[in-house]
Amino acid sequence: MIIQVVTLFPEMFEGVWGSSILKRARRDGRLDVRTVPLRPFGVGPHHQTDDYPFGGGVGMLMRTDVVVPAVEWAMLHAAHDARVVFTSPQGRLFTQRVAEVFSQHPHLIIVAGHYEGVDERARVLLEADEVSIGDFVLTGGELAAMVMVDAIARLLPGVLGAAEGAADDSFSREHGWLEGPQYTRPPEYRGLKVPGVLLGGDHEAVRHYREEMARLWTRERRPDLLEDQE
Ligand code: ADE
């Protein structure tokens, strides 16, 4: 899969692409993720990328005549039709389902929104999908783009090893619940014991215990997830 992130701050991504599982996925050729610096597409002698909103108001907007050419340039890098995503607190919510859908696309271009957002005509012209990572406001879309890339990458075939499998994850397609509590060695720490069922070797009992705990945690912490299933 190819993911390009159009950004004013490409240097922010280096640590994320260059570490851990994303680093391995790139090295193994499973994920081709790179940044497209927006600044060179800026207009005028100062490569301006933003401007004042028509009609007044606070903040600056990313210019459509900067964002559209940058995305069109990025599109040239793959033969497939690219799906274009803008990060924005005004977007629809990025969930595990959305990550699953995005991970099926061969080519994704994410525009990391900055300032007060992007001129609406850029979204229309590029048929972009506007996506938010949660009901809070970040200083820019770069962290949101990183979150999305990370969540998508781990769904790609072969990116996670067998020991890191994604099927049991919270929100996974299997049940849509939270994962319950997990324990590792030692079996007792400061008087707190690992639940006996996990030490007993009865796989059916373990499965049943985990399912019950998942249901309990979901009901306590995220009742909205249970309602979504009804
Ligand atoms: N940019 C600023 N806040 C954001 C959010 N919550 N999601 C995506 N992009 C953003």
CSV table of C-alpha atoms and ligand atoms in Angstrom, one decimal:
chain,number,residue,atom,x,y,z
A,1,MET,CA,0.0,0.0,0.0
A,2,ILE,CA,1.1,3.5,-0.8
A,3,ILE,CA,0.3,6.3,1.7
A,4,GLN,CA,1.5,9.9,1.0
A,5,VAL,CA,1.0,12.6,3.6
A,6,VAL,CA,0.9,16.2,2.3
A,7,THR,CA,2.3,18.3,5.1
A,8,LEU,CA,3.9,21.6,6.0
A,9,PHE,CA,6.0,19.8,8.6
A,10,PRO,CA,7.5,16.7,7.0
A,11,GLU,CA,10.2,16.5,9.7
A,12,MET,CA,7.6,15.6,12.3
A,13,PHE,CA,7.1,12.2,10.7
A,14,GLU,CA,10.6,10.9,10.7
A,15,GLY,CA,10.5,9.3,14.1
A,16,VAL,CA,7.2,7.7,13.5
A,17,TRP,CA,8.1,6.2,10.1
A,18,GLY,CA,11.6,5.2,11.3
A,19,SER,CA,10.7,3.2,14.4
A,20,SER,CA,9.2,-0.1,15.4
A,21,ILE,CA,6.6,-1.8,13.4
A,22,LEU,CA,6.2,0.9,10.7
A,23,LYS,CA,10.0,0.9,10.1
A,24,ARG,CA,9.8,-2.9,9.6
A,25,ALA,CA,6.7,-2.7,7.3
A,26,ARG,CA,8.6,-0.2,5.1
A,27,ARG,CA,11.8,-2.2,5.1
A,28,ASP,CA,9.8,-5.3,4.1
A,29,GLY,CA,8.0,-3.5,1.3
A,30,ARG,CA,4.5,-3.9,2.8
A,31,LEU,CA,4.0,-0.2,3.2
A,32,ASP,CA,5.3,2.7,1.1
A,33,VAL,CA,4.7,5.7,3.3
A,34,ARG,CA,6.2,9.1,2.6
A,35,THR,CA,5.7,12.8,3.1
A,36,VAL,CA,5.0,15.3,0.4
A,37,PRO,CA,6.2,18.7,1.5
A,38,LEU,CA,3.6,21.4,0.9
A,39,ARG,CA,5.8,24.4,1.0
A,40,PRO,CA,7.3,24.1,-2.5
A,41,PHE,CA,3.7,24.3,-3.9
A,42,GLY,CA,3.2,27.6,-2.2
A,43,VAL,CA,2.5,30.7,-4.2
A,44,GLY,CA,4.5,33.9,-4.7
A,45,PRO,CA,8.1,34.6,-3.7
A,46,HIS,CA,7.5,33.4,-0.1
A,47,HIS,CA,5.7,30.2,-1.2
A,48,GLN,CA,2.7,31.2,0.7
A,49,THR,CA,0.4,28.3,1.6
A,50,ASP,CA,-2.4,30.0,3.6
A,51,ASP,CA,-4.5,33.2,3.4
A,52,TYR,CA,-7.2,35.1,5.2
A,53,PRO,CA,-10.8,33.8,5.0
A,54,PHE,CA,-13.2,35.6,2.8
A,55,GLY,CA,-15.9,37.2,4.9
A,56,GLY,CA,-13.6,37.7,7.8
A,57,GLY,CA,-13.0,35.7,10.9
A,58,VAL,CA,-10.1,34.5,12.9
A,59,GLY,CA,-7.2,32.4,11.6
A,60,MET,CA,-5.9,31.4,8.2
A,61,LEU,CA,-7.0,28.9,5.6
A,62,MET,CA,-4.9,26.6,3.5
A,63,ARG,CA,-5.2,27.8,-0.1
A,64,THR,CA,-6.9,25.6,-2.7
A,65,ASP,CA,-4.4,26.6,-5.4
A,66,VAL,CA,-1.6,25.2,-3.2
A,67,VAL,CA,-3.3,22.0,-1.8
A,68,VAL,CA,-4.9,20.8,-5.1
A,69,PRO,CA,-1.6,20.9,-7.1
A,70,ALA,CA,0.3,19.2,-4.3
A,71,VAL,CA,-2.2,16.4,-4.1
A,72,GLU,CA,-2.3,16.1,-7.9
A,73,TRP,CA,1.5,15.8,-7.9
A,74,ALA,CA,1.2,13.1,-5.3
A,75,MET,CA,-1.3,11.3,-7.4
A,76,LEU,CA,1.2,10.9,-10.2
A,77,HIS,CA,3.2,8.5,-8.0
A,78,ALA,CA,0.9,5.6,-8.5
A,79,ALA,CA,-1.1,4.1,-11.3
A,80,HIS,CA,-4.2,3.5,-9.0
A,81,ASP,CA,-6.9,6.0,-8.3
A,82,ALA,CA,-5.9,7.6,-5.0
A,83,ARG,CA,-8.3,8.1,-2.2
A,84,VAL,CA,-7.8,11.6,-0.7
A,85,VAL,CA,-8.4,12.3,3.0
A,86,PHE,CA,-8.2,15.6,4.8
A,87,THR,CA,-7.6,15.6,8.6
A,88,SER,CA,-10.0,18.0,10.3
A,89,PRO,CA,-11.9,18.3,13.6
A,90,GLN,CA,-14.9,18.8,11.4
A,91,GLY,CA,-14.5,15.4,9.7
A,92,ARG,CA,-16.4,12.2,10.3
A,93,LEU,CA,-14.9,10.1,13.1
A,94,PHE,CA,-11.9,7.8,12.3
A,95,THR,CA,-12.8,4.4,13.8
A,96,GLN,CA,-11.4,0.9,13.5
A,97,ARG,CA,-14.0,0.4,10.7
A,98,VAL,CA,-12.7,3.4,8.8
A,99,ALA,CA,-9.1,2.1,9.3
A,100,GLU,CA,-10.2,-1.3,7.8
A,101,VAL,CA,-11.8,0.4,4.8
A,102,PHE,CA,-8.8,2.6,4.2
A,103,SER,CA,-6.4,-0.3,4.5
A,104,GLN,CA,-8.2,-1.9,1.5
A,105,HIS,CA,-7.1,1.0,-0.8
A,106,PRO,CA,-3.9,0.6,-2.7
A,107,HIS,CA,-3.2,4.4,-2.6
A,108,LEU,CA,-4.1,6.9,0.1
A,109,ILE,CA,-3.2,10.6,0.1
A,110,ILE,CA,-3.7,12.3,3.5
A,111,VAL,CA,-3.6,16.1,3.7
A,112,ALA,CA,-2.6,17.2,7.2
A,113,GLY,CA,-4.7,20.2,7.7
A,114,HIS,CA,-3.3,23.3,9.3
A,115,TYR,CA,-4.4,26.8,10.4
A,116,GLU,CA,-8.2,27.0,10.5
A,117,GLY,CA,-8.6,24.4,7.8
A,118,VAL,CA,-8.6,24.1,4.0
A,119,ASP,CA,-10.5,26.1,1.4
A,120,GLU,CA,-13.7,24.2,0.8
A,121,ARG,CA,-13.1,24.1,-3.0
A,122,ALA,CA,-10.0,21.9,-2.5
A,123,ARG,CA,-12.2,19.3,-0.8
A,124,VAL,CA,-14.8,19.4,-3.6
A,125,LEU,CA,-12.2,19.3,-6.4
A,126,LEU,CA,-10.3,16.4,-4.9
A,127,GLU,CA,-13.5,14.6,-3.7
A,128,ALA,CA,-11.7,14.4,-0.3
A,129,ASP,CA,-13.0,12.6,2.7
A,130,GLU,CA,-12.7,14.7,5.8
A,131,VAL,CA,-11.8,12.7,8.9
A,132,SER,CA,-11.3,13.6,12.6
A,133,ILE,CA,-9.5,11.4,15.1
A,134,GLY,CA,-11.7,12.5,18.0
A,135,ASP,CA,-13.7,15.2,19.6
A,136,PHE,CA,-10.7,17.4,20.5
A,137,VAL,CA,-8.7,20.0,18.6
A,138,LEU,CA,-5.0,19.5,17.8
A,139,THR,CA,-2.6,22.2,16.7
A,140,GLY,CA,-2.4,20.6,13.3
A,141,GLY,CA,-3.3,17.5,11.3
A,142,GLU,CA,0.1,15.9,11.5
A,143,LEU,CA,-0.5,13.9,14.6
A,144,ALA,CA,-3.9,12.9,13.3
A,145,ALA,CA,-2.2,11.7,10.0
A,146,MET,CA,0.3,9.7,12.0
A,147,VAL,CA,-2.5,8.1,14.1
A,148,MET,CA,-4.3,7.1,10.9
A,149,VAL,CA,-1.2,5.7,9.2
A,150,ASP,CA,-0.4,3.6,12.3
A,151,ALA,CA,-3.9,2.2,12.6
A,152,ILE,CA,-4.0,1.4,8.9
A,153,ALA,CA,-0.5,-0.1,8.6
A,154,ARG,CA,-1.1,-2.7,11.3
A,155,LEU,CA,-4.0,-4.1,9.3
A,156,LEU,CA,-2.0,-4.7,6.2
A,157,PRO,CA,-1.2,-8.4,5.5
A,158,GLY,CA,2.1,-9.5,7.1
A,159,VAL,CA,2.7,-6.2,9.0
A,160,LEU,CA,2.0,-7.7,12.4
A,161,GLY,CA,3.8,-10.9,13.2
A,162,ALA,CA,1.7,-13.9,14.5
A,163,ALA,CA,2.5,-12.9,18.1
A,164,GLU,CA,1.1,-9.4,17.5
A,165,GLY,CA,-2.1,-10.5,15.8
A,166,ALA,CA,-4.9,-8.0,15.3
A,167,ALA,CA,-8.0,-10.2,15.4
A,168,ASP,CA,-8.5,-10.0,19.2
A,169,ASP,CA,-8.0,-6.2,19.4
A,170,SER,CA,-10.5,-4.0,20.9
A,171,PHE,CA,-13.0,-2.8,18.3
A,172,SER,CA,-12.0,-5.6,15.9
A,173,ARG,CA,-14.5,-7.0,13.5
A,174,GLU,CA,-15.0,-10.1,15.7
A,175,HIS,CA,-17.0,-8.5,18.4
A,176,GLY,CA,-16.5,-4.7,18.6
A,177,TRP,CA,-15.9,-4.8,22.3
A,178,LEU,CA,-13.0,-3.6,24.4
A,179,GLU,CA,-10.4,-6.2,25.3
A,180,GLY,CA,-10.5,-7.1,29.0
A,181,PRO,CA,-7.6,-7.2,31.4
A,182,GLN,CA,-4.4,-9.0,30.6
A,183,TYR,CA,-1.6,-10.4,32.8
A,184,THR,CA,1.9,-11.6,32.5
A,185,ARG,CA,4.5,-12.8,34.9
A,186,PRO,CA,4.9,-12.8,37.9
A,187,PRO,CA,1.7,-14.6,38.9
A,188,GLU,CA,1.6,-12.6,42.1
A,189,TYR,CA,2.8,-9.0,42.7
A,190,ARG,CA,2.4,-7.0,45.9
A,191,GLY,CA,-0.4,-9.3,47.0
A,192,LEU,CA,-2.3,-9.1,43.7
A,193,LYS,CA,-2.8,-12.5,42.0
A,194,VAL,CA,-3.4,-13.3,38.4
A,195,PRO,CA,-7.0,-14.8,38.1
A,196,GLY,CA,-6.6,-18.5,38.6
A,197,VAL,CA,-8.5,-19.4,35.4
A,198,LEU,CA,-5.7,-17.9,33.3
A,199,LEU,CA,-3.1,-20.2,35.0
A,200,GLY,CA,-5.2,-23.4,34.8
A,201,GLY,CA,-4.7,-24.3,31.1
A,202,ASP,CA,-8.4,-24.9,30.4
A,203,HIS,CA,-8.7,-23.1,27.0
A,204,GLU,CA,-12.4,-23.1,27.0
A,205,ALA,CA,-12.6,-21.6,30.5
A,206,VAL,CA,-10.0,-19.0,29.5
A,207,ARG,CA,-12.1,-18.1,26.4
A,208,HIS,CA,-15.2,-17.8,28.4
A,209,TYR,CA,-13.5,-15.6,31.1
A,210,ARG,CA,-12.1,-13.3,28.5
A,211,GLU,CA,-15.4,-12.9,26.8
A,212,GLU,CA,-17.1,-12.1,30.1
A,213,MET,CA,-14.4,-9.5,31.1
A,214,ALA,CA,-14.6,-7.9,27.6
A,215,ARG,CA,-18.4,-7.6,28.0
A,216,LEU,CA,-18.0,-6.2,31.5
A,217,TRP,CA,-15.3,-3.6,30.6
A,218,THR,CA,-17.2,-2.5,27.6
A,219,ARG,CA,-20.4,-2.0,29.6
A,220,GLU,CA,-18.5,-0.1,32.3
A,221,ARG,CA,-16.3,2.0,30.2
A,222,ARG,CA,-17.9,2.3,26.7
A,223,PRO,CA,-21.6,1.5,26.9
A,224,ASP,CA,-22.0,3.3,23.5
A,225,LEU,CA,-20.2,0.4,21.8
A,226,LEU,CA,-22.8,-2.1,23.1
A,227,GLU,CA,-25.6,0.2,22.0
A,228,ASP,CA,-24.1,0.4,18.5
A,229,GLN,CA,-24.6,-3.3,18.2
A,230,GLU,CA,-28.3,-3.3,18.9
B,1,ADE,N1,-6.8,18.7,13.3
B,1,ADE,C1,-7.1,19.3,14.5
B,1,ADE,N2,-7.8,18.6,15.3
B,1,ADE,C2,-8.0,17.4,14.6
B,1,ADE,C3,-8.7,16.2,15.0
B,1,ADE,N3,-9.3,16.0,16.1
B,1,ADE,N4,-8.7,15.2,14.0
B,1,ADE,C4,-8.1,15.4,12.9
B,1,ADE,N5,-7.5,16.5,12.5
B,1,ADE,C5,-7.4,17.5,13.4
